[in-house]
Amino acid sequence: MSNFQNQEINIGSVVLGDRSLSNGQYGDKKSIRHVDFDVPFSGTPKVSLGINFLDASSSEQTRIRCIAQNITSKGMDISFTTWNENTVYDVAVDYVAVYNPRFGNSNSNNNNQNKNQYNENENNYYQQQNQQTQSNYHNTNDNEIEDNNQQQRRDQDNNNNNNNNNNNNNNNNNNNKNNRNDNDEYQRSQSPSQLNNLNGKNVNIKSNKFNNFLRDNNGKGDMSPTARNNETWTITSANTNNNSELYYIHNKYNHYLSSNGDRVLVEEKNDSSIWKISQRRPGVYSILNYKNSNYLSATDKSEAKTNVKVVNSWEEFNFNFVQ
């Protein structure tokens, strides 16, 4: 046994020395070797082990455990263990056992003094921690109060902004409502009174999309880029079921706009030549056949058609009034 600065030390080696861990069994395999210290300690030592030799085989990873147990001042047991499919043929370990009398029963006064000093240091540490915690608590409270004040100011500013936005929205809604009222009033002023005034009017019927005019081309209806005599039409009331929006549309040749198959113009008025003129928006009209619900339509090829079932920009027209 060596003595290093009042510490008692034993150093040695232990060899398994047989094949008790290579019996071919599956599972845990264990073997114990007893060690007597060269010189007994004054108390129970601390032991550290280290493997310095290993002879083993395995189809998987090598598994070995070495533990010092049943430690006393005179000796100890070293347990060698392997498991699963591992086979250990031999193993050796070095050990270092150390005992410090300063922490043993032989010097209880020193131990008590050390313990008292440790307790005093620990108490001082916790007092410092408590003081720091209280200081942090007060600082935190001050910061929280300031944060709360700032949050209240921000909330108040947000409320003011929201109130301003609500007032602006209310003003916008009122303006939009007034605009809608103005538009409704305009529509009421335009329809049906203005449409009633179409009776007996001479007009050029112009495509709102292509800027060409409905024309009588030798008895065939088409679209013309210019407005001349052949493009002047007379609108007269049809007086059907007291519907003031129903009209005949004809020209000086007594050719009537019609929707009878592919024929755009006919020489005599009939139920296929009655049209409903509706205002889609100020100055823009759609012309719908009263019998078969077809729309008058202009095309990009200067064609006029009266067999279109839907209305879009191709079926929108302007009226240029002719004296």
C-alpha positions as a Python dict, from the first residue, in 0.01 Angstrom:
ca = {
    (1, 'M'): (0, 0, 0),
    (2, 'S'): (128, 348, -86),
    (3, 'N'): (68, 669, 110),
    (4, 'F'): (22, 986, -93),
    (5, 'Q'): (-52, 1308, 100),
    (6, 'N'): (-218, 1112, 382),
    (7, 'Q'): (-421, 901, 137),
    (8, 'E'): (-412, 521, 159),
    (9, 'I'): (-380, 348, -181),
    (10, 'N'): (-382, -15, -298),
    (11, 'I'): (-306, -103, -663),
    (12, 'G'): (-332, -445, -826),
    (13, 'S'): (-465, -666, -1106),
    (14, 'V'): (-723, -945, -1123),
    (15, 'V'): (-748, -1209, -1399),
    (16, 'L'): (-1060, -1416, -1468),
    (17, 'G'): (-826, -1710, -1541),
    (18, 'D'): (-1082, -1960, -1676),
    (19, 'R'): (-1352, -2002, -1937),
    (20, 'S'): (-1652, -1968, -1711),
    (21, 'L'): (-1788, -1698, -1946),
    (22, 'S'): (-1756, -1921, -2254),
    (23, 'N'): (-1989, -2209, -2163),
    (24, 'G'): (-2188, -2175, -2488),
    (25, 'Q'): (-2509, -2070, -2313),
    (26, 'Y'): (-2727, -1789, -2444),
    (27, 'G'): (-2802, -1505, -2200),
    (28, 'D'): (-2622, -1371, -1895),
    (29, 'K'): (-2297, -1542, -1791),
    (30, 'K'): (-2131, -1427, -1469),
    (31, 'S'): (-1818, -1507, -1269),
    (32, 'I'): (-1679, -1349, -946),
    (33, 'R'): (-1321, -1317, -821),
    (34, 'H'): (-1234, -1218, -462),
    (35, 'V'): (-946, -978, -390),
    (36, 'D'): (-767, -925, -56),
    (37, 'F'): (-591, -590, -25),
    (38, 'D'): (-218, -612, 40),
    (39, 'V'): (-258, -384, 344),
    (40, 'P'): (-600, -324, 503),
    (41, 'F'): (-735, 31, 490),
    (42, 'S'): (-835, 245, 785),
    (43, 'G'): (-1181, 263, 633),
    (44, 'T'): (-1380, 158, 326),
    (45, 'P'): (-1196, 274, 13),
    (46, 'K'): (-1319, 395, -325),
    (47, 'V'): (-1230, 156, -613),
    (48, 'S'): (-1175, 222, -983),
    (49, 'L'): (-1144, -58, -1243),
    (50, 'G'): (-994, -67, -1590),
    (51, 'I'): (-981, -356, -1840),
    (52, 'N'): (-625, -430, -1957),
    (53, 'F'): (-688, -757, -2141),
    (54, 'L'): (-986, -915, -2320),
    (55, 'D'): (-1015, -1236, -2524),
    (56, 'A'): (-1367, -1264, -2667),
    (57, 'S'): (-1566, -1348, -2981),
    (58, 'S'): (-1912, -1255, -3099),
    (59, 'S'): (-2115, -1234, -3419),
    (60, 'E'): (-2242, -901, -3288),
    (61, 'Q'): (-2078, -636, -3069),
    (62, 'T'): (-1864, -742, -2773),
    (63, 'R'): (-2032, -709, -2434),
    (64, 'I'): (-1845, -722, -2100),
    (65, 'R'): (-1914, -568, -1760),
    (66, 'C'): (-1666, -552, -1467),
    (67, 'I'): (-1791, -426, -1129),
    (68, 'A'): (-1629, -394, -785),
    (69, 'Q'): (-1876, -493, -513),
    (70, 'N'): (-1886, -599, -148),
    (71, 'I'): (-1602, -353, -79),
    (72, 'T'): (-1458, -349, 274),
    (73, 'S'): (-1135, -220, 431),
    (74, 'K'): (-978, -566, 376),
    (75, 'G'): (-1092, -665, 30),
    (76, 'M'): (-1364, -680, -235),
    (77, 'D'): (-1531, -893, -503),
    (78, 'I'): (-1496, -822, -876),
    (79, 'S'): (-1789, -939, -1089),
    (80, 'F'): (-1731, -1027, -1459),
    (81, 'T'): (-2048, -1048, -1672),
    (82, 'T'): (-2134, -1097, -2038),
    (83, 'W'): (-2471, -1163, -2211),
    (84, 'N'): (-2660, -1257, -2528),
    (85, 'E'): (-2444, -1457, -2774),
    (86, 'N'): (-2111, -1315, -2650),
    (87, 'T'): (-1831, -1555, -2554),
    (88, 'V'): (-1550, -1429, -2329),
    (89, 'Y'): (-1251, -1663, -2302),
    (90, 'D'): (-1053, -1451, -2056),
    (91, 'V'): (-1039, -1098, -1916),
    (92, 'A'): (-812, -906, -1678),
    (93, 'V'): (-865, -575, -1494),
    (94, 'D'): (-645, -334, -1303),
    (95, 'Y'): (-779, -176, -988),
    (96, 'V'): (-695, 131, -782),
    (97, 'A'): (-838, 149, -431),
    (98, 'V'): (-806, 482, -245),
    (99, 'Y'): (-905, 583, 108),
    (100, 'N'): (-864, 936, 251),
    (101, 'P'): (-861, 939, 632),
    (102, 'R'): (-974, 1305, 634),
    (103, 'F'): (-1320, 1187, 538),
    (104, 'G'): (-1316, 870, 748),
    (105, 'N'): (-1426, 797, 1106),
    (106, 'S'): (-1069, 835, 1241),
    (107, 'N'): (-1080, 1213, 1213),
    (108, 'S'): (-1437, 1305, 1301),
    (109, 'N'): (-1342, 1646, 1442),
    (110, 'N'): (-1187, 1754, 1115),
    (111, 'N'): (-1486, 1613, 935),
    (112, 'N'): (-1723, 1813, 1156),
    (113, 'Q'): (-1520, 2129, 1100),
    (114, 'N'): (-1519, 2071, 728),
    (115, 'K'): (-1891, 2003, 733),
    (116, 'N'): (-1958, 2318, 935),
    (117, 'Q'): (-1747, 2524, 696),
    (118, 'Y'): (-1930, 2368, 403),
    (119, 'N'): (-2268, 2442, 560),
    (120, 'E'): (-2165, 2801, 631),
    (121, 'N'): (-2048, 2851, 274),
    (122, 'E'): (-2369, 2695, 147),
    (123, 'N'): (-2579, 2925, 366),
    (124, 'N'): (-2387, 3229, 242),
    (125, 'Y'): (-2443, 3116, -114),
    (126, 'Y'): (-2817, 3078, -67),
    (127, 'Q'): (-2837, 3417, 109),
    (128, 'Q'): (-2667, 3579, -188),
    (129, 'Q'): (-2902, 3400, -423),
    (130, 'N'): (-3204, 3516, -223),
    (131, 'Q'): (-3079, 3875, -222),
    (132, 'Q'): (-3020, 3861, -596),
    (133, 'T'): (-3364, 3705, -648),
    (134, 'Q'): (-3533, 3979, -445),
    (135, 'S'): (-3342, 4245, -636),
    (136, 'N'): (-3442, 4087, -963),
    (137, 'Y'): (-3800, 4063, -838),
    (138, 'H'): (-3815, 4435, -762),
    (139, 'N'): (-3653, 4519, -1093),
    (140, 'T'): (-3895, 4287, -1268),
    (141, 'N'): (-4191, 4450, -1095),
    (142, 'D'): (-4068, 4795, -1194),
    (143, 'N'): (-4020, 4679, -1550),
    (144, 'E'): (-4361, 4515, -1553),
    (145, 'I'): (-4524, 4834, -1429),
    (146, 'E'): (-4349, 5034, -1698),
    (147, 'D'): (-4443, 4774, -1959),
    (148, 'N'): (-4804, 4784, -1843),
    (149, 'N'): (-4807, 5163, -1868),
    (150, 'Q'): (-4663, 5149, -2218),
    (151, 'Q'): (-4914, 4881, -2316),
    (152, 'Q'): (-5199, 5092, -2185),
    (153, 'R'): (-5075, 5388, -2388),
    (154, 'R'): (-5049, 5168, -2698),
    (155, 'D'): (-5398, 5029, -2637),
    (156, 'Q'): (-5535, 5381, -2604),
    (157, 'D'): (-5364, 5486, -2926),
    (158, 'N'): (-5503, 5179, -3102),
    (159, 'N'): (-5852, 5257, -2974),
    (160, 'N'): (-5822, 5612, -3101),
    (161, 'N'): (-5702, 5487, -3439),
    (162, 'N'): (-5987, 5236, -3453),
    (163, 'N'): (-6239, 5508, -3371),
    (164, 'N'): (-6093, 5727, -3644),
    (165, 'N'): (-6104, 5437, -3889),
    (166, 'N'): (-6464, 5363, -3793),
    (167, 'N'): (-6556, 5727, -3848),
    (168, 'N'): (-6385, 5723, -4187),
    (169, 'N'): (-6562, 5400, -4279),
    (170, 'N'): (-6895, 5548, -4174),
    (171, 'N'): (-6827, 5854, -4388),
    (172, 'N'): (-6731, 5632, -4682),
    (173, 'N'): (-7043, 5422, -4634),
    (174, 'N'): (-7256, 5735, -4628),
    (175, 'N'): (-7087, 5861, -4942),
    (176, 'N'): (-7137, 5526, -5114),
    (177, 'K'): (-7498, 5523, -5006),
    (178, 'N'): (-7546, 5873, -5144),
    (179, 'N'): (-7380, 5767, -5468),
    (180, 'R'): (-7607, 5465, -5493),
    (181, 'N'): (-7906, 5682, -5426),
    (182, 'D'): (-7791, 5921, -5699),
    (183, 'N'): (-7747, 5631, -5940),
    (184, 'D'): (-8086, 5488, -5850),
    (185, 'E'): (-8241, 5827, -5900),
    (186, 'Y'): (-8067, 5854, -6237),
    (187, 'Q'): (-8191, 5511, -6341),
    (188, 'R'): (-8544, 5601, -6235),
    (189, 'S'): (-8518, 5921, -6436),
    (190, 'Q'): (-8391, 5728, -6742),
    (191, 'S'): (-8621, 5427, -6730),
    (192, 'P'): (-8887, 5390, -6844),
    (193, 'S'): (-8963, 5755, -6925),
    (194, 'Q'): (-8665, 5797, -7158),
    (195, 'L'): (-8738, 5463, -7323),
    (196, 'N'): (-9096, 5575, -7379),
    (197, 'N'): (-8955, 5870, -7571),
    (198, 'L'): (-8799, 5628, -7825),
    (199, 'N'): (-9137, 5593, -7996),
    (200, 'G'): (-9117, 5761, -8333),
    (201, 'K'): (-8747, 5839, -8304),
    (202, 'N'): (-8503, 5803, -8592),
    (203, 'V'): (-8171, 5659, -8479),
    (204, 'N'): (-7844, 5517, -8599),
    (205, 'I'): (-7786, 5191, -8406),
    (206, 'K'): (-7415, 5174, -8328),
    (207, 'S'): (-7223, 4878, -8180),
    (208, 'N'): (-7074, 4986, -7848),
    (209, 'K'): (-6787, 4739, -7897),
    (210, 'F'): (-6693, 4771, -8266),
    (211, 'N'): (-6820, 5127, -8341),
    (212, 'N'): (-6999, 5012, -8658),
    (213, 'F'): (-7364, 5070, -8751),
    (214, 'L'): (-7659, 4842, -8829),
    (215, 'R'): (-7727, 4869, -9205),
    (216, 'D'): (-7986, 4761, -9464),
    (217, 'N'): (-7760, 4628, -9743),
    (218, 'N'): (-8006, 4564, -10030),
    (219, 'G'): (-8250, 4386, -9796),
    (220, 'K'): (-7978, 4212, -9596),
    (221, 'G'): (-7884, 4332, -9249),
    (222, 'D'): (-7519, 4380, -9169),
    (223, 'M'): (-7284, 4629, -9001),
    (224, 'S'): (-7132, 4934, -9169),
    (225, 'P'): (-6838, 5149, -9055),
    (226, 'T'): (-7028, 5467, -9150),
    (227, 'A'): (-7373, 5606, -9074),
    (228, 'R'): (-7565, 5709, -9387),
    (229, 'N'): (-7925, 5689, -9504),
    (230, 'N'): (-7920, 5310, -9517),
    (231, 'E'): (-7819, 5308, -9148),
    (232, 'T'): (-8111, 5515, -9021),
    (233, 'W'): (-8387, 5327, -8837),
    (234, 'T'): (-8725, 5430, -8698),
    (235, 'I'): (-8840, 5299, -8361),
    (236, 'T'): (-9219, 5268, -8316),
    (237, 'S'): (-9417, 5129, -8026),
    (238, 'A'): (-9551, 4775, -8062),
    (239, 'N'): (-9826, 4839, -7802),
    (240, 'T'): (-9822, 4472, -7691),
    (241, 'N'): (-9990, 4401, -7356),
    (242, 'N'): (-9938, 4764, -7259),
    (243, 'N'): (-9562, 4698, -7243),
    (244, 'S'): (-9400, 5035, -7314),
    (245, 'E'): (-9056, 4877, -7373),
    (246, 'L'): (-9164, 4678, -7682),
    (247, 'Y'): (-9090, 4828, -8027),
    (248, 'Y'): (-9069, 4767, -8399),
    (249, 'I'): (-8742, 4872, -8562),
    (250, 'H'): (-8771, 4946, -8936),
    (251, 'N'): (-8631, 5172, -9209),
    (252, 'K'): (-8760, 5379, -9500),
    (253, 'Y'): (-8781, 5064, -9713),
    (254, 'N'): (-9026, 4916, -9462),
    (255, 'H'): (-8778, 4644, -9382),
    (256, 'Y'): (-8821, 4529, -9023),
    (257, 'L'): (-8551, 4402, -8791),
    (258, 'S'): (-8646, 4042, -8718),
    (259, 'S'): (-8527, 3724, -8551),
    (260, 'N'): (-8670, 3456, -8774),
    (261, 'G'): (-8402, 3194, -8836),
    (262, 'D'): (-8106, 3348, -9016),
    (263, 'R'): (-8310, 3638, -9150),
    (264, 'V'): (-8220, 3973, -8994),
    (265, 'L'): (-8462, 4181, -9202),
    (266, 'V'): (-8819, 4102, -9316),
    (267, 'E'): (-9054, 4299, -9542),
    (268, 'E'): (-9359, 4276, -9315),
    (269, 'K'): (-9378, 4314, -8941),
    (270, 'N'): (-9480, 4011, -8739),
    (271, 'D'): (-9438, 3871, -8389),
    (272, 'S'): (-9070, 3793, -8471),
    (273, 'S'): (-9003, 4162, -8531),
    (274, 'I'): (-9104, 4285, -8185),
    (275, 'W'): (-8808, 4392, -7971),
    (276, 'K'): (-8758, 4485, -7609),
    (277, 'I'): (-8512, 4770, -7568),
    (278, 'S'): (-8350, 4779, -7223),
    (279, 'Q'): (-8100, 5025, -7087),
    (280, 'R'): (-7799, 4837, -6942),
    (281, 'R'): (-7627, 5154, -6828),
    (282, 'P'): (-7649, 5522, -6924),
    (283, 'G'): (-7651, 5549, -7304),
    (284, 'V'): (-7598, 5174, -7362),
    (285, 'Y'): (-7886, 4946, -7466),
    (286, 'S'): (-7956, 4581, -7537),
    (287, 'I'): (-8214, 4478, -7803),
    (288, 'L'): (-8395, 4153, -7717),
    (289, 'N'): (-8645, 3975, -7940),
    (290, 'Y'): (-8976, 3947, -7760),
    (291, 'K'): (-9073, 3614, -7918),
    (292, 'N'): (-8765, 3393, -7896),
    (293, 'S'): (-8542, 3584, -7648),
    (294, 'N'): (-8259, 3629, -7900),
    (295, 'Y'): (-8035, 3935, -7886),
    (296, 'L'): (-7928, 4160, -8169),
    (297, 'S'): (-7550, 4116, -8192),
    (298, 'A'): (-7261, 4270, -8388),
    (299, 'T'): (-6950, 4072, -8481),
    (300, 'D'): (-6592, 4161, -8559),
    (301, 'K'): (-6660, 4060, -8924),
    (302, 'S'): (-6920, 4335, -8978),
    (303, 'E'): (-7201, 4082, -8946),
    (304, 'A'): (-7534, 4144, -8776),
    (305, 'K'): (-7695, 3847, -8601),
    (306, 'T'): (-8028, 3801, -8427),
    (307, 'N'): (-7988, 3449, -8290),
    (308, 'V'): (-7764, 3510, -7985),
    (309, 'K'): (-7898, 3384, -7650),
    (310, 'V'): (-7661, 3563, -7411),
    (311, 'V'): (-7581, 3927, -7371),
    (312, 'N'): (-7233, 4072, -7335),
    (313, 'S'): (-7034, 4357, -7489),
    (314, 'W'): (-7109, 4229, -7842),
    (315, 'E'): (-7481, 4280, -7779),
    (316, 'E'): (-7457, 4637, -7648),
    (317, 'F'): (-7556, 4934, -7868),
    (318, 'N'): (-7568, 5315, -7864),
    (319, 'F'): (-7844, 5522, -8025),
    (320, 'N'): (-7744, 5826, -8231),
    (321, 'F'): (-8061, 6026, -8278),
    (322, 'V'): (-8124, 6164, -8628),
    (323, 'Q'): (-8347, 6468, -8691),
}
